[in-house]
Coordinates of C-alpha atoms and ligand atoms in Angstrom, one line a residue:
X181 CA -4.4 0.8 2.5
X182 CA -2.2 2.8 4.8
X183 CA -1.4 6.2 3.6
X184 CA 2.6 6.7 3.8
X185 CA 2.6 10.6 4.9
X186 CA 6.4 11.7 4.0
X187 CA 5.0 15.3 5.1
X188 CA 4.4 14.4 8.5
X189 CA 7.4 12.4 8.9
X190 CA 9.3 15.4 7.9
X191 CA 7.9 17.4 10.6
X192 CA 9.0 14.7 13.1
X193 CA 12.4 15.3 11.7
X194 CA 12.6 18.8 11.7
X195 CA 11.3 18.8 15.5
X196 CA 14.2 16.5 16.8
X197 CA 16.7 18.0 14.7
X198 CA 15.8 21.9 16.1
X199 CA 16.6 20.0 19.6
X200 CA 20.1 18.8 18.0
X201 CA 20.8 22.4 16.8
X202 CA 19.6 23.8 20.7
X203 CA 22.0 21.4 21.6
X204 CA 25.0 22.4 19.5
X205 CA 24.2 25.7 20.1
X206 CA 24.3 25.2 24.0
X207 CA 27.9 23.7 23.1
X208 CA 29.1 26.2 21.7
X209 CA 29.6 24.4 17.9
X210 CA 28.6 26.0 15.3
X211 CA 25.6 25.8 13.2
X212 CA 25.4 24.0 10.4
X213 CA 25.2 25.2 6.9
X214 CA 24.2 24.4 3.6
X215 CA 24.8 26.3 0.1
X216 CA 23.2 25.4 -3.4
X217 CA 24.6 26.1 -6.6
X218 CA 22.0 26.9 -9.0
X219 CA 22.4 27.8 -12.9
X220 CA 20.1 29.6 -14.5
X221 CA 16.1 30.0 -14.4
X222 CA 14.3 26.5 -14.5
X223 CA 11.4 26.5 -12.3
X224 CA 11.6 23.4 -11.2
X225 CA 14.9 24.1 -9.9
X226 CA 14.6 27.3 -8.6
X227 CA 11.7 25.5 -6.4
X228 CA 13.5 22.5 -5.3
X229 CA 16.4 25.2 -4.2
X230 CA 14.0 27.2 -2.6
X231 CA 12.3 24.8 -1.0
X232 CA 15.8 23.6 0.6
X233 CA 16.9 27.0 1.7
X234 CA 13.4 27.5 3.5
X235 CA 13.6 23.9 5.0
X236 CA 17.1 25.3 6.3
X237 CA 15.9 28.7 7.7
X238 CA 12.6 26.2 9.6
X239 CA 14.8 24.2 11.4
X240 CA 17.9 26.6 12.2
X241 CA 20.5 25.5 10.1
X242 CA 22.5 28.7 8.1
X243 CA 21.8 28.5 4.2
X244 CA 23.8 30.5 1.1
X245 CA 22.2 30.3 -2.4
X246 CA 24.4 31.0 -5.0
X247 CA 22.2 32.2 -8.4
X248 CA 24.6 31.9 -11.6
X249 CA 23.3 32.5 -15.1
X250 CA 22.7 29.9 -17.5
X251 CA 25.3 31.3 -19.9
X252 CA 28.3 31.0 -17.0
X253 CA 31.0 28.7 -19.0
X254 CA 31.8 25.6 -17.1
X255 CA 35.3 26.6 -16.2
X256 CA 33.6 29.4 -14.0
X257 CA 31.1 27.0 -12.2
X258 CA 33.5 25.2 -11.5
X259 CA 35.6 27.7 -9.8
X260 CA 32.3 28.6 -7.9
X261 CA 32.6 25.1 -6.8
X262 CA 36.1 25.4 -5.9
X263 CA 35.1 28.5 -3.4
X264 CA 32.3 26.4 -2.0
X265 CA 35.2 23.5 -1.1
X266 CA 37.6 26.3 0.0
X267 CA 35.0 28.0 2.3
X268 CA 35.2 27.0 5.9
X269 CA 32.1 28.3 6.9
X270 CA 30.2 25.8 4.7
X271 CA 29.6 23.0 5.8
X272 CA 28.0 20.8 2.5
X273 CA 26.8 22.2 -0.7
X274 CA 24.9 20.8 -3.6
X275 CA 24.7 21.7 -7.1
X276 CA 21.1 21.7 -8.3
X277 CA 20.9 19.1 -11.6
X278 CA 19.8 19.4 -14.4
X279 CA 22.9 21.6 -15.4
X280 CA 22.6 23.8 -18.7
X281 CA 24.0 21.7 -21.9
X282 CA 26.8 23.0 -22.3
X283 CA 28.2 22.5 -19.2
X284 CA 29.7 18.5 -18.3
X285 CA 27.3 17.8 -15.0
X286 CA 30.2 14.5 -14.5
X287 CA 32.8 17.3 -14.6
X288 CA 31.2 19.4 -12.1
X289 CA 30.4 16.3 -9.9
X290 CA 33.3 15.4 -9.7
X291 CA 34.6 18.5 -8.6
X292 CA 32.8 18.5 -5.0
X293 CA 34.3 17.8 -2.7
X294 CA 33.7 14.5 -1.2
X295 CA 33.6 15.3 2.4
X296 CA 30.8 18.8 1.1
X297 CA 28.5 16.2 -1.1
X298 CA 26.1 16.5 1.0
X299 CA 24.3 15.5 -2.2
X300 CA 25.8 12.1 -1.9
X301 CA 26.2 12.2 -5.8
X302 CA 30.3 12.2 -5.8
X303 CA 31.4 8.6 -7.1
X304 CA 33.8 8.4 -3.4
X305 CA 30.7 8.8 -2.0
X306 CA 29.3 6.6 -3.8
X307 CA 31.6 4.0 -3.8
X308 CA 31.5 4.3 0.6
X309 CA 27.8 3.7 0.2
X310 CA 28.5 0.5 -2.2
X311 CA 31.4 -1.0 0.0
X312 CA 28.4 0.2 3.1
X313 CA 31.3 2.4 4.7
X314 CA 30.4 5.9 6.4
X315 CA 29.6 8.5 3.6
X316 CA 26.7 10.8 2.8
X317 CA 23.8 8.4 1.2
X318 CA 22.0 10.1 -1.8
X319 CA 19.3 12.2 -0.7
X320 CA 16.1 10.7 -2.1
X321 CA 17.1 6.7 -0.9
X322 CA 18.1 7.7 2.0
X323 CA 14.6 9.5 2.5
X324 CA 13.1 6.3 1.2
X325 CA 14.8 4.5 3.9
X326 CA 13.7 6.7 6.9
X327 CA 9.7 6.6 5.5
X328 CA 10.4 2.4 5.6
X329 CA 12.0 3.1 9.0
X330 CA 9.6 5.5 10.3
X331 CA 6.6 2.6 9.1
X332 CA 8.5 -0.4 10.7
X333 CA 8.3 -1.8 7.3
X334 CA 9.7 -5.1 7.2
X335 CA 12.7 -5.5 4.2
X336 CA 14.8 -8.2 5.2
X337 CA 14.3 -11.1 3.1
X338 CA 11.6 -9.1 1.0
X339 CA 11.1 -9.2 -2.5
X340 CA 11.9 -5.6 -3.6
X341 CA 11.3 -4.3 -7.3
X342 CA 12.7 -1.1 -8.3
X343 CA 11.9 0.1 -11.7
X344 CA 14.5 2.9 -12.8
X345 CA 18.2 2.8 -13.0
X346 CA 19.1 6.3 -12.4
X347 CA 22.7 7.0 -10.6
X348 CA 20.5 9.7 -7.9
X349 CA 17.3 7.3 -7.6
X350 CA 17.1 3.6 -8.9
X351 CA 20.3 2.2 -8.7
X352 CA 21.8 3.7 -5.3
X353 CA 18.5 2.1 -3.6
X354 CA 18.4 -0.8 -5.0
X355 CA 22.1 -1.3 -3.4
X356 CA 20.9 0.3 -0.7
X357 CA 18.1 -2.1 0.4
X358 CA 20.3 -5.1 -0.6
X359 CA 22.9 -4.3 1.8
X360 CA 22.9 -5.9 4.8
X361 CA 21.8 -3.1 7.0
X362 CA 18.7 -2.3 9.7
X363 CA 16.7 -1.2 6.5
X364 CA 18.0 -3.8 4.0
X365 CA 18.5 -7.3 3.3
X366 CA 16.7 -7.6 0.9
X367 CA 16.1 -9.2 -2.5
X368 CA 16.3 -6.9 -5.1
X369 CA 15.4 -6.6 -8.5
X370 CA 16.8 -3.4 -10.6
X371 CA 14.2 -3.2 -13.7
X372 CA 14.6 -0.9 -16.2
X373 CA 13.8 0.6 -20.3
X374 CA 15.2 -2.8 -21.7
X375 CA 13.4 -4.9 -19.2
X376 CA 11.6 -7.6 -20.9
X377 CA 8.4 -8.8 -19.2
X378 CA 8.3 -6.0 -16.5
X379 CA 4.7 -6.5 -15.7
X380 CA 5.5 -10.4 -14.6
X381 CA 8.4 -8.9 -12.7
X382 CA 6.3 -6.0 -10.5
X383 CA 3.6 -8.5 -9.7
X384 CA 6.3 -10.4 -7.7
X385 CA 6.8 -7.4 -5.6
X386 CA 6.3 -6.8 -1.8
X387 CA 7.9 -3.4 -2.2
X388 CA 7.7 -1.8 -5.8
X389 CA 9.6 1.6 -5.9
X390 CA 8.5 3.5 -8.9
X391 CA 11.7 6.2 -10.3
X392 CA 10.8 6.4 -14.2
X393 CA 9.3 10.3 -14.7
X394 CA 6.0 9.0 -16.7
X395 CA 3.0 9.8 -15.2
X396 CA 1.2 6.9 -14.0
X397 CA 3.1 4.5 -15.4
X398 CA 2.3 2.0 -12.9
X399 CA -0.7 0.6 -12.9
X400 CA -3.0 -1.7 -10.6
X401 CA -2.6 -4.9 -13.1
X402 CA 1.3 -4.5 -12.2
X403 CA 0.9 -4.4 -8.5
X404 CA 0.7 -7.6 -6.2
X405 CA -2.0 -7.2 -3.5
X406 CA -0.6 -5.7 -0.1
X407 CA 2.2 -4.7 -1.6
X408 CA 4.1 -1.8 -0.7
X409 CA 4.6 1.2 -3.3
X410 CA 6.8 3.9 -3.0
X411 CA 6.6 6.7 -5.8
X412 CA 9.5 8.7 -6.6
X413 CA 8.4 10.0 -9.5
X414 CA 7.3 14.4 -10.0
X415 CA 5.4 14.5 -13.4
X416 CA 4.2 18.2 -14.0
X417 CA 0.9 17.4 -16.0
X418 CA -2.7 19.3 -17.1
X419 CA -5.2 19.3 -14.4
X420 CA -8.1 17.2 -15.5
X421 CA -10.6 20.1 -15.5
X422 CA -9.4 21.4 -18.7
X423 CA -8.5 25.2 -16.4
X424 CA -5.2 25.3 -18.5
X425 CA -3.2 25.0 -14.9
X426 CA -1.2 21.9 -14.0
X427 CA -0.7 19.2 -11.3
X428 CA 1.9 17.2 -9.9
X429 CA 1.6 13.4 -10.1
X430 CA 3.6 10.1 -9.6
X431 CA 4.9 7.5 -11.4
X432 CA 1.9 5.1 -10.2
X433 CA -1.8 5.5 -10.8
X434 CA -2.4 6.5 -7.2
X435 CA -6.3 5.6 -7.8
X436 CA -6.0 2.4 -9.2
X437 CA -3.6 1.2 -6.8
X438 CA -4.5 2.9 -3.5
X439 CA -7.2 -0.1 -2.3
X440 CA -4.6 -3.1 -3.5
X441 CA -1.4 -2.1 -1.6
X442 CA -0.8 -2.3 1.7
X443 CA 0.9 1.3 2.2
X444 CA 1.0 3.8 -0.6
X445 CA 3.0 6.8 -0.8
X446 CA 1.1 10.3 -2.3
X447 CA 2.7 12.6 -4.7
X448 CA 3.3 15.1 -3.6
X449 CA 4.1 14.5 0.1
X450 CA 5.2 11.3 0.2
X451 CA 9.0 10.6 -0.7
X452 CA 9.5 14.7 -1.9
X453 CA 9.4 16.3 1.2
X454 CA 11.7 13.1 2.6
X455 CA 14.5 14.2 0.0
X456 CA 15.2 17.1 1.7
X457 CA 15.4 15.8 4.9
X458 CA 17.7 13.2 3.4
X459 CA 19.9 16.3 2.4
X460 CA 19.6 18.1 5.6
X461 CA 20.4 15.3 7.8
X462 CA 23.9 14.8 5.5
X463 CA 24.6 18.5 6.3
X464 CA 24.2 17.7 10.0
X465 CA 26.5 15.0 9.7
X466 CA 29.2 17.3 7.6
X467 CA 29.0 19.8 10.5
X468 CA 29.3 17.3 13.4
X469 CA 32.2 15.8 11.0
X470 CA 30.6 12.4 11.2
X471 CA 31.3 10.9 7.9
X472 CA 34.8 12.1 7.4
X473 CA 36.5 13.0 10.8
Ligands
NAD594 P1 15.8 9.3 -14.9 O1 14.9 10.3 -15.5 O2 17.3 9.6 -14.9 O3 15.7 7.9 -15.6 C1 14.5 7.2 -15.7 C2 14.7 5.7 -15.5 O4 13.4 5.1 -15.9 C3 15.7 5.1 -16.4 O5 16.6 4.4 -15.7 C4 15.0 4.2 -17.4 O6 15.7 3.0 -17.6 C5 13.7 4.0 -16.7 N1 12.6 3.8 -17.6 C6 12.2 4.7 -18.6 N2 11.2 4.2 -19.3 C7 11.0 3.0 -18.8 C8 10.1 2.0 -19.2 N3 9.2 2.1 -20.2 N4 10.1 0.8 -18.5 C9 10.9 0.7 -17.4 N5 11.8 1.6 -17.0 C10 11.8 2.7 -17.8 O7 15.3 8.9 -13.4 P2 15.3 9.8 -12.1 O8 16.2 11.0 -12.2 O9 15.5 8.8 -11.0 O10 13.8 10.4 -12.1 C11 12.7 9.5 -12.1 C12 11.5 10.3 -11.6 O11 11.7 10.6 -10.2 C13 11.3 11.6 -12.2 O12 9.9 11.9 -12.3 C14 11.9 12.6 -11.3 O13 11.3 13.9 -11.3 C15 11.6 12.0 -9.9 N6 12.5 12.3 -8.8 C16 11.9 12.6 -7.7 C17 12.7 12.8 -6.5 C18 12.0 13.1 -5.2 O14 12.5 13.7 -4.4 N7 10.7 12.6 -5.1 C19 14.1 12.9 -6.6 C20 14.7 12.6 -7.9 C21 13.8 12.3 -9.0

């Protein structure tokens, strides 16, 4: 079993990109910058968005974090978002999910603008990504991409299963790996809640990507041997050790599958710290106006 290190990988990143920004810098372009929206006091939130804003201030880039309470109505986020589209000196900006409930997360969406969704949520972008035109790929597939890249793991004419249908996760990679692209062409299967047989269906897996949220959900009686198994999944959970603290695990019994794959990504540090690069490489792009000249 190889060990698919999406920390590591991430430092690779950050190194080249600090030469890019040296670079723009020495060309007098600006640098790039990033702003997050985020709503209220979930701490899973506020440590995605920190972690983002500290990836930022790592490598160079310029970041703005706007902190709104979870009582602001809808109609005022969404002038917060306006004043993010309207502000020239940022470059992308996400809005960190979940949303409070009484505020429309479609609504707010749809809102961003498509050449600032940096996110790669926004349905245009979307739509680009479907159609394989230039546009800002979701942030955790595309991170899922670069580990498959970065491991010169074959995908064309592979068998891939992806269980989960989410609009962020599941089903923008399984179109993603379909496509025919340099990390693509492959066969995929999209497997979700009302998927009958799903064990038959995994076992025929060369690459199984896991994006459910329950904790070990896959197992090694699911898992073809040498397969590859990417985890998406962040479950917060009790450590074993009864100490009343908790742990973060996958979607797939790490353990039980570790000796039967081929490669094996960890939670955490395997697709996680890949997401933000994901999202840091769009807001490259939306400064160097790559996407949408
Ligand atoms: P989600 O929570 O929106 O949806 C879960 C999906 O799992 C659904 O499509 C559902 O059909 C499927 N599912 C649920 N029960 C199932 C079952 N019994 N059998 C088969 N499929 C089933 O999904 P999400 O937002 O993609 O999140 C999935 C997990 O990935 C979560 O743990 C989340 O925290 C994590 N996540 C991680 C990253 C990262 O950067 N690593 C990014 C996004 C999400």
């Amino acid at each position: 079993m190889k060990l698919i290190d999406g920390r590591a990988v991430a430092e690779e990143i950050k190194s080249s990109l600090k030469i890019e920004l040296f670079e723009l810098t020495q060309n007098n372009q600006r640098i790039p910058t990033l702003a997050a929206i985020l709503v209220g006091d979930n701490p899973a939130s506020k440590a995605y968005v920190n972690n983002k804003v500290k990836t930022c201030k790592e490598i160079g880039f310029n970041s703005l974090l706007v902190k709104l309470p979870s009582d602001i109505s809808e109609a005022d986020l969404l002038k917060e978002v306006e004043r993010l589209n309207n502000n020239a000196e940022v470059d992308g900006f996400i809005v960190q999910l979940p949303l409070p409930k009484h505020i429309d997360e479609v609504k707010v969406t749809l809102a961003i603008d498509p050449k600032k969704d940096v996110d790669g949520f926004h349905p245009i972008n979307f739509g680009r990504m479907a159609q394989g035109l230039p546009c800002y790929l979701p942030a955790t597939p595309y991170g899922i991409t670069l580990l498959l890249k970065r491991y010169n793991i074959e995908t064309a004419g592979k068998h891939v299963v992806v269980v989960g249908r989410s609009n962020i996760v599941g089903t923008p990679i399984s179109i993603l790996l379909s496509r025919k692209t340099e990390v693509g062409d492959a066969t995929v299967t999209l497997a979700h809640s009302r998927t009958k047989n799903l064990h038959e269906i995994t076992l025929q897996a060369d690459i199984l990507i896991a994006a459910i949220g329950i904790p070990g959900f896959i197992t090694e009686d699911m898992v073809k041997e040498g397969a590859v198994v990417v985890d998406v999944g962040i479950n917060r959970v009790e450590d074993d050790e009864n100490t009343g603290k908790s742990k973060l695990v996958g979607d797939v019994d790490f353990d039980g599958i570790k000796n039967k794959s081929s490669y094996i990504t960890p939670v955490p540090g395997g697709v996680g710290p890949m997401t933000v690069m994901g999202l840091i490489m769009n807001t490259l792009k939306a400064a160097k106006k790559e996407i949408y000249p």
